[in-house]
């Protein structure tokens, strides 16, 4: 790493936003909320899962020892890397430092934090204190500072299994434009918790949990698709394959019940924040996938009807899942053959689709097609997906099946497809809409498309596989045994393949 180059880059970035007196090597940059959006920033080392945060690199590599004294002036500041003298290894000494810095009595708040942090840390402060007094007091001061700024931070950090409010937005928000203040706060706390952790250990944690996130995000869909291909169109065979896969997954990922590994308090907090992200993801999936399949499409397999449509629009639709069309042109292509598509959807939905209904649906359909390929950075979508997208739009105009996910720090939308599409903006990668909404509506399009081809049960198989995989990995994560977690991930990928394969 060229330290001078990075110092120059960060310094210019800070001064451009906050003026010539601002500096990245300052107390305000590392601690003040006004700088949070800037300091959370992008990951170092190309953004790989095994990398560490921008702030960790600044604190550990870029600032000088003299600058570090200004950034971490307190004896109890996590990041000064100093061992407290024995006479300062007391809660009373921490209270005295806070009183000197902020002119407030912190005794009651510190006492409350020690109670509120128990679900995060899994063990009492007294246990951690008996193992490492200095580190325990530093982490307590860090939690105090964040809780002083955001009074409800422990509500925000509650496990989603308890809060019942899973949100896909709870994740590392490095480089995510438009991240909410709450999500930035979580990422910031995570970076601060890591300051004094050994780099190799931190990179191992990031790599392992990064692989876990990638696997949980897609492997259920990958395995269900493979089962759909292997079954040769037989629903009975597909069900057998899925149940066989689920049984094998449970066997491969089985672990004996054991006490969680006892971690240093800073690593325990950092691990919890990683685990919390996965919990939000898995709890969100459990809710969302069941919602996607809750309302059956108002039709079954219609391959013959699709073949008849192909004659009218002069396209080879014997395998519509293989015919690709540009997402940008979906709306115009359907408008150019409006009469044929109105006939098709009238037959499909068993009700007349008149001119007004079709014209109302077209712009919504066009935007939905752009959403479908936006995250994939591809120009094309399959014709079967386009057919499913229009079927969904017309069905929602007739009878809405809303889904309203929890969205940290943002006002919620009504949950209907029209409201979702009206809220979508393509300027940001998150489309300025809840990720839960995006996953729900794109999932519904997939469900409709597969049902048209007689493969709707692929989704139901996915739900079963998703639940099995999530529950099995959550039991492994409960052990906090990083080597065990990494070994199980490696074994799983060796047997079932990685998401990329």
PDB file of C-alpha atoms in Angstrom, residues 184-365:
ATOM      1  CA  UNK A 184     -24.621   3.917   8.431  1.00  0.00           C
ATOM      2  CA  UNK A 185     -24.615   3.864  12.228  1.00  0.00           C
ATOM      3  CA  UNK A 186     -24.408   0.066  12.297  1.00  0.00           C
ATOM      4  CA  UNK A 187     -21.517   0.028   9.819  1.00  0.00           C
ATOM      5  CA  UNK A 188     -19.751   2.750  11.775  1.00  0.00           C
ATOM      6  CA  UNK A 189     -20.082   0.872  15.065  1.00  0.00           C
ATOM      7  CA  UNK A 190     -18.786  -2.233  13.343  1.00  0.00           C
ATOM      8  CA  UNK A 191     -15.687  -0.386  12.124  1.00  0.00           C
ATOM      9  CA  UNK A 192     -15.035   1.084  15.578  1.00  0.00           C
ATOM     10  CA  UNK A 193     -15.395  -2.323  17.226  1.00  0.00           C
ATOM     11  CA  UNK A 194     -12.669  -3.651  14.907  1.00  0.00           C
ATOM     12  CA  UNK A 195      -9.992  -1.024  15.642  1.00  0.00           C
ATOM     13  CA  UNK A 196      -7.822  -3.136  17.954  1.00  0.00           C
ATOM     14  CA  UNK A 197      -8.556  -6.533  16.422  1.00  0.00           C
ATOM     15  CA  UNK A 198      -5.621  -8.292  14.690  1.00  0.00           C
ATOM     16  CA  UNK A 199      -5.824  -7.809  10.930  1.00  0.00           C
ATOM     17  CA  UNK A 200      -5.497 -11.521  10.097  1.00  0.00           C
ATOM     18  CA  UNK A 201      -8.338 -12.429  12.441  1.00  0.00           C
ATOM     19  CA  UNK A 202     -10.507  -9.594  11.149  1.00  0.00           C
ATOM     20  CA  UNK A 203      -9.888 -10.586   7.526  1.00  0.00           C
ATOM     21  CA  UNK A 204     -10.782 -14.211   8.351  1.00  0.00           C
ATOM     22  CA  UNK A 205     -14.068 -13.108   9.941  1.00  0.00           C
ATOM     23  CA  UNK A 206     -14.905 -10.857   6.988  1.00  0.00           C
ATOM     24  CA  UNK A 207     -14.038 -13.557   4.465  1.00  0.00           C
ATOM     25  CA  UNK A 208     -16.071 -16.256   6.233  1.00  0.00           C
ATOM     26  CA  UNK A 209     -19.173 -14.152   6.816  1.00  0.00           C
ATOM     27  CA  UNK A 210     -18.864 -12.681   3.322  1.00  0.00           C
ATOM     28  CA  UNK A 211     -18.945 -16.176   1.803  1.00  0.00           C
ATOM     29  CA  UNK A 212     -21.876 -17.058   4.035  1.00  0.00           C
ATOM     30  CA  UNK A 213     -23.869 -14.053   2.845  1.00  0.00           C
ATOM     31  CA  UNK A 214     -23.223 -14.851  -0.807  1.00  0.00           C
ATOM     32  CA  UNK A 215     -24.232 -18.470  -0.324  1.00  0.00           C
ATOM     33  CA  UNK A 216     -27.417 -17.749   1.627  1.00  0.00           C
ATOM     34  CA  UNK A 217     -28.445 -15.192  -0.967  1.00  0.00           C
ATOM     35  CA  UNK A 218     -28.568 -17.512  -3.965  1.00  0.00           C
ATOM     36  CA  UNK A 219     -27.797 -21.170  -3.320  1.00  0.00           C
ATOM     37  CA  UNK A 220     -31.411 -22.168  -2.619  1.00  0.00           C
ATOM     38  CA  UNK A 221     -32.424 -20.841  -6.034  1.00  0.00           C
ATOM     39  CA  UNK A 222     -29.457 -22.534  -7.712  1.00  0.00           C
ATOM     40  CA  UNK A 223     -30.268 -25.935  -6.192  1.00  0.00           C
ATOM     41  CA  UNK A 224     -33.992 -25.693  -6.947  1.00  0.00           C
ATOM     42  CA  UNK A 225     -33.257 -24.809 -10.584  1.00  0.00           C
ATOM     43  CA  UNK A 226     -30.883 -27.771 -10.870  1.00  0.00           C
ATOM     44  CA  UNK A 227     -33.582 -30.019  -9.420  1.00  0.00           C
ATOM     45  CA  UNK A 228     -36.040 -28.617 -11.975  1.00  0.00           C
ATOM     46  CA  UNK A 229     -33.700 -29.577 -14.814  1.00  0.00           C
ATOM     47  CA  UNK A 230     -32.905 -33.022 -13.372  1.00  0.00           C
ATOM     48  CA  UNK A 231     -36.540 -34.008 -12.830  1.00  0.00           C
ATOM     49  CA  UNK A 232     -37.274 -33.941 -16.562  1.00  0.00           C
ATOM     50  CA  UNK A 233     -40.621 -32.231 -16.067  1.00  0.00           C
ATOM     51  CA  UNK A 234     -41.937 -34.750 -13.524  1.00  0.00           C
ATOM     52  CA  UNK A 235     -43.447 -33.009 -10.485  1.00  0.00           C
ATOM     53  CA  UNK A 236     -43.188 -36.184  -8.410  1.00  0.00           C
ATOM     54  CA  UNK A 237     -39.517 -36.584  -9.333  1.00  0.00           C
ATOM     55  CA  UNK A 238     -38.844 -32.905  -8.564  1.00  0.00           C
ATOM     56  CA  UNK A 239     -40.379 -33.239  -5.091  1.00  0.00           C
ATOM     57  CA  UNK A 240     -38.279 -36.349  -4.422  1.00  0.00           C
ATOM     58  CA  UNK A 241     -35.073 -34.576  -5.491  1.00  0.00           C
ATOM     59  CA  UNK A 242     -35.792 -31.527  -3.327  1.00  0.00           C
ATOM     60  CA  UNK A 243     -36.524 -33.618  -0.234  1.00  0.00           C
ATOM     61  CA  UNK A 244     -33.396 -35.696  -0.868  1.00  0.00           C
ATOM     62  CA  UNK A 245     -31.331 -32.504  -1.164  1.00  0.00           C
ATOM     63  CA  UNK A 246     -32.815 -31.125   2.059  1.00  0.00           C
ATOM     64  CA  UNK A 247     -31.963 -34.338   3.931  1.00  0.00           C
ATOM     65  CA  UNK A 248     -28.377 -34.292   2.614  1.00  0.00           C
ATOM     66  CA  UNK A 249     -27.995 -30.624   3.528  1.00  0.00           C
ATOM     67  CA  UNK A 250     -29.129 -31.291   7.088  1.00  0.00           C
ATOM     68  CA  UNK A 251     -26.636 -34.148   7.346  1.00  0.00           C
ATOM     69  CA  UNK A 252     -23.706 -32.187   5.895  1.00  0.00           C
ATOM     70  CA  UNK A 253     -24.360 -29.134   8.074  1.00  0.00           C
ATOM     71  CA  UNK A 254     -25.197 -31.007  11.281  1.00  0.00           C
ATOM     72  CA  UNK A 255     -23.299 -29.947  14.393  1.00  0.00           C
ATOM     73  CA  UNK A 256     -23.579 -31.209  17.931  1.00  0.00           C
ATOM     74  CA  UNK A 257     -25.027 -28.781  20.464  1.00  0.00           C
ATOM     75  CA  UNK A 258     -22.156 -26.927  22.112  1.00  0.00           C
ATOM     76  CA  UNK A 259     -21.464 -23.828  24.137  1.00  0.00           C
ATOM     77  CA  UNK A 260     -20.548 -20.797  22.001  1.00  0.00           C
ATOM     78  CA  UNK A 261     -16.831 -20.117  21.723  1.00  0.00           C
ATOM     79  CA  UNK A 262     -15.799 -17.403  24.196  1.00  0.00           C
ATOM     80  CA  UNK A 263     -14.453 -14.423  22.261  1.00  0.00           C
ATOM     81  CA  UNK A 264     -12.753 -11.191  23.378  1.00  0.00           C
ATOM     82  CA  UNK A 265     -15.373  -8.502  23.897  1.00  0.00           C
ATOM     83  CA  UNK A 266     -14.449  -6.444  20.817  1.00  0.00           C
ATOM     84  CA  UNK A 267     -14.521  -9.526  18.594  1.00  0.00           C
ATOM     85  CA  UNK A 268     -17.782 -10.618  20.227  1.00  0.00           C
ATOM     86  CA  UNK A 269     -19.402  -7.284  19.347  1.00  0.00           C
ATOM     87  CA  UNK A 270     -17.971  -7.367  15.826  1.00  0.00           C
ATOM     88  CA  UNK A 271     -19.137 -10.964  15.336  1.00  0.00           C
ATOM     89  CA  UNK A 272     -22.623 -10.106  16.570  1.00  0.00           C
ATOM     90  CA  UNK A 273     -22.911  -7.253  14.065  1.00  0.00           C
ATOM     91  CA  UNK A 274     -21.922  -9.645  11.266  1.00  0.00           C
ATOM     92  CA  UNK A 275     -24.356 -12.245  12.543  1.00  0.00           C
ATOM     93  CA  UNK A 276     -27.119  -9.650  12.838  1.00  0.00           C
ATOM     94  CA  UNK A 277     -26.796  -8.892   9.134  1.00  0.00           C
ATOM     95  CA  UNK A 278     -27.212 -12.583   8.300  1.00  0.00           C
ATOM     96  CA  UNK A 279     -30.145 -12.886  10.699  1.00  0.00           C
ATOM     97  CA  UNK A 280     -31.927  -9.985   9.013  1.00  0.00           C
ATOM     98  CA  UNK A 281     -31.313 -11.622   5.660  1.00  0.00           C
ATOM     99  CA  UNK A 282     -32.502 -15.105   6.649  1.00  0.00           C
ATOM    100  CA  UNK A 283     -35.508 -13.863   8.619  1.00  0.00           C
ATOM    101  CA  UNK A 284     -36.392 -11.630   5.679  1.00  0.00           C
ATOM    102  CA  UNK A 285     -36.173 -14.603   3.317  1.00  0.00           C
ATOM    103  CA  UNK A 286     -38.360 -16.764   5.531  1.00  0.00           C
ATOM    104  CA  UNK A 287     -41.092 -14.131   5.389  1.00  0.00           C
ATOM    105  CA  UNK A 288     -40.641 -13.114   1.779  1.00  0.00           C
ATOM    106  CA  UNK A 289     -40.436 -16.489   0.037  1.00  0.00           C
ATOM    107  CA  UNK A 290     -43.595 -17.696   1.725  1.00  0.00           C
ATOM    108  CA  UNK A 291     -45.328 -14.468   0.660  1.00  0.00           C
ATOM    109  CA  UNK A 292     -44.180 -14.882  -2.956  1.00  0.00           C
ATOM    110  CA  UNK A 293     -45.931 -18.252  -3.186  1.00  0.00           C
ATOM    111  CA  UNK A 294     -48.886 -17.392  -0.916  1.00  0.00           C
ATOM    112  CA  UNK A 295     -51.086 -16.248  -3.808  1.00  0.00           C
ATOM    113  CA  UNK A 296     -51.143 -18.694  -6.716  1.00  0.00           C
ATOM    114  CA  UNK A 297     -51.076 -17.208 -10.239  1.00  0.00           C
ATOM    115  CA  UNK A 298     -54.592 -17.159 -11.765  1.00  0.00           C
ATOM    116  CA  UNK A 299     -53.561 -19.710 -14.408  1.00  0.00           C
ATOM    117  CA  UNK A 300     -51.626 -22.950 -14.815  1.00  0.00           C
ATOM    118  CA  UNK A 301     -49.347 -24.294 -17.534  1.00  0.00           C
ATOM    119  CA  UNK A 302     -50.050 -22.576 -20.865  1.00  0.00           C
ATOM    120  CA  UNK A 303     -47.364 -23.829 -23.255  1.00  0.00           C
ATOM    121  CA  UNK A 304     -49.970 -24.450 -25.970  1.00  0.00           C
ATOM    122  CA  UNK A 305     -51.326 -20.924 -25.597  1.00  0.00           C
ATOM    123  CA  UNK A 306     -47.793 -19.499 -25.827  1.00  0.00           C
ATOM    124  CA  UNK A 307     -47.206 -21.541 -28.990  1.00  0.00           C
ATOM    125  CA  UNK A 308     -50.395 -20.086 -30.489  1.00  0.00           C
ATOM    126  CA  UNK A 309     -49.254 -16.570 -29.548  1.00  0.00           C
ATOM    127  CA  UNK A 310     -45.977 -17.206 -31.367  1.00  0.00           C
ATOM    128  CA  UNK A 311     -47.857 -17.615 -34.653  1.00  0.00           C
ATOM    129  CA  UNK A 312     -49.452 -14.183 -34.287  1.00  0.00           C
ATOM    130  CA  UNK A 313     -46.312 -12.268 -33.295  1.00  0.00           C
ATOM    131  CA  UNK A 314     -44.028 -14.315 -35.576  1.00  0.00           C
ATOM    132  CA  UNK A 315     -41.537 -15.323 -32.874  1.00  0.00           C
ATOM    133  CA  UNK A 316     -40.116 -18.792 -32.093  1.00  0.00           C
ATOM    134  CA  UNK A 317     -41.699 -19.306 -28.677  1.00  0.00           C
ATOM    135  CA  UNK A 318     -41.401 -23.084 -28.390  1.00  0.00           C
ATOM    136  CA  UNK A 319     -38.862 -22.389 -25.621  1.00  0.00           C
ATOM    137  CA  UNK A 320     -39.655 -18.810 -24.478  1.00  0.00           C
ATOM    138  CA  UNK A 321     -37.180 -19.089 -21.607  1.00  0.00           C
ATOM    139  CA  UNK A 322     -34.389 -19.145 -24.208  1.00  0.00           C
ATOM    140  CA  UNK A 323     -35.603 -16.279 -26.408  1.00  0.00           C
ATOM    141  CA  UNK A 324     -34.008 -13.012 -25.261  1.00  0.00           C
ATOM    142  CA  UNK A 325     -35.361  -9.510 -25.839  1.00  0.00           C
ATOM    143  CA  UNK A 326     -33.977  -6.135 -24.821  1.00  0.00           C
ATOM    144  CA  UNK A 327     -35.510  -4.946 -21.547  1.00  0.00           C
ATOM    145  CA  UNK A 328     -35.546  -1.372 -22.856  1.00  0.00           C
ATOM    146  CA  UNK A 329     -37.736  -2.387 -25.805  1.00  0.00           C
ATOM    147  CA  UNK A 330     -40.221  -4.669 -24.019  1.00  0.00           C
ATOM    148  CA  UNK A 331     -42.879  -1.978 -23.755  1.00  0.00           C
ATOM    149  CA  UNK A 332     -42.626  -0.965 -27.429  1.00  0.00           C
ATOM    150  CA  UNK A 333     -42.594  -4.590 -28.642  1.00  0.00           C
ATOM    151  CA  UNK A 334     -45.744  -5.403 -26.688  1.00  0.00           C
ATOM    152  CA  UNK A 335     -47.390  -2.184 -27.912  1.00  0.00           C
ATOM    153  CA  UNK A 336     -46.528  -2.999 -31.541  1.00  0.00           C
ATOM    154  CA  UNK A 337     -48.376  -6.320 -31.201  1.00  0.00           C
ATOM    155  CA  UNK A 338     -51.055  -5.042 -28.836  1.00  0.00           C
ATOM    156  CA  UNK A 339     -53.963  -6.968 -30.365  1.00  0.00           C
ATOM    157  CA  UNK A 340     -52.111 -10.285 -30.174  1.00  0.00           C
ATOM    158  CA  UNK A 341     -51.077  -9.739 -26.569  1.00  0.00           C
ATOM    159  CA  UNK A 342     -54.557  -8.559 -25.541  1.00  0.00           C
ATOM    160  CA  UNK A 343     -55.928 -11.787 -27.017  1.00  0.00           C
ATOM    161  CA  UNK A 344     -53.259 -13.837 -25.219  1.00  0.00           C
ATOM    162  CA  UNK A 345     -53.815 -12.281 -21.805  1.00  0.00           C
ATOM    163  CA  UNK A 346     -57.599 -12.378 -22.142  1.00  0.00           C
ATOM    164  CA  UNK A 347     -57.286 -16.137 -22.661  1.00  0.00           C
ATOM    165  CA  UNK A 348     -54.653 -16.503 -19.938  1.00  0.00           C
ATOM    166  CA  UNK A 349     -56.522 -14.556 -17.257  1.00  0.00           C
ATOM    167  CA  UNK A 350     -60.009 -15.658 -18.375  1.00  0.00           C
ATOM    168  CA  UNK A 351     -61.327 -12.097 -18.642  1.00  0.00           C
ATOM    169  CA  UNK A 352     -61.295  -9.449 -21.330  1.00  0.00           C
ATOM    170  CA  UNK A 353     -58.217  -7.231 -21.437  1.00  0.00           C
ATOM    171  CA  UNK A 354     -59.511  -4.127 -23.201  1.00  0.00           C
ATOM    172  CA  UNK A 355     -57.553  -1.227 -24.729  1.00  0.00           C
ATOM    173  CA  UNK A 356     -57.709   0.964 -21.630  1.00  0.00           C
ATOM    174  CA  UNK A 357     -56.466  -1.796 -19.333  1.00  0.00           C
ATOM    175  CA  UNK A 358     -53.635  -2.742 -21.684  1.00  0.00           C
ATOM    176  CA  UNK A 359     -52.564   0.885 -22.164  1.00  0.00           C
ATOM    177  CA  UNK A 360     -52.536   1.417 -18.402  1.00  0.00           C
ATOM    178  CA  UNK A 361     -50.428  -1.711 -17.938  1.00  0.00           C
ATOM    179  CA  UNK A 362     -47.827  -0.975 -20.632  1.00  0.00           C
ATOM    180  CA  UNK A 363     -45.719   1.708 -18.848  1.00  0.00           C
ATOM    181  CA  UNK A 364     -45.792  -0.288 -15.604  1.00  0.00           C
ATOM    182  CA  UNK A 365     -44.736  -3.376 -17.540  1.00  0.00           C
TER     183      UNK A 365
END
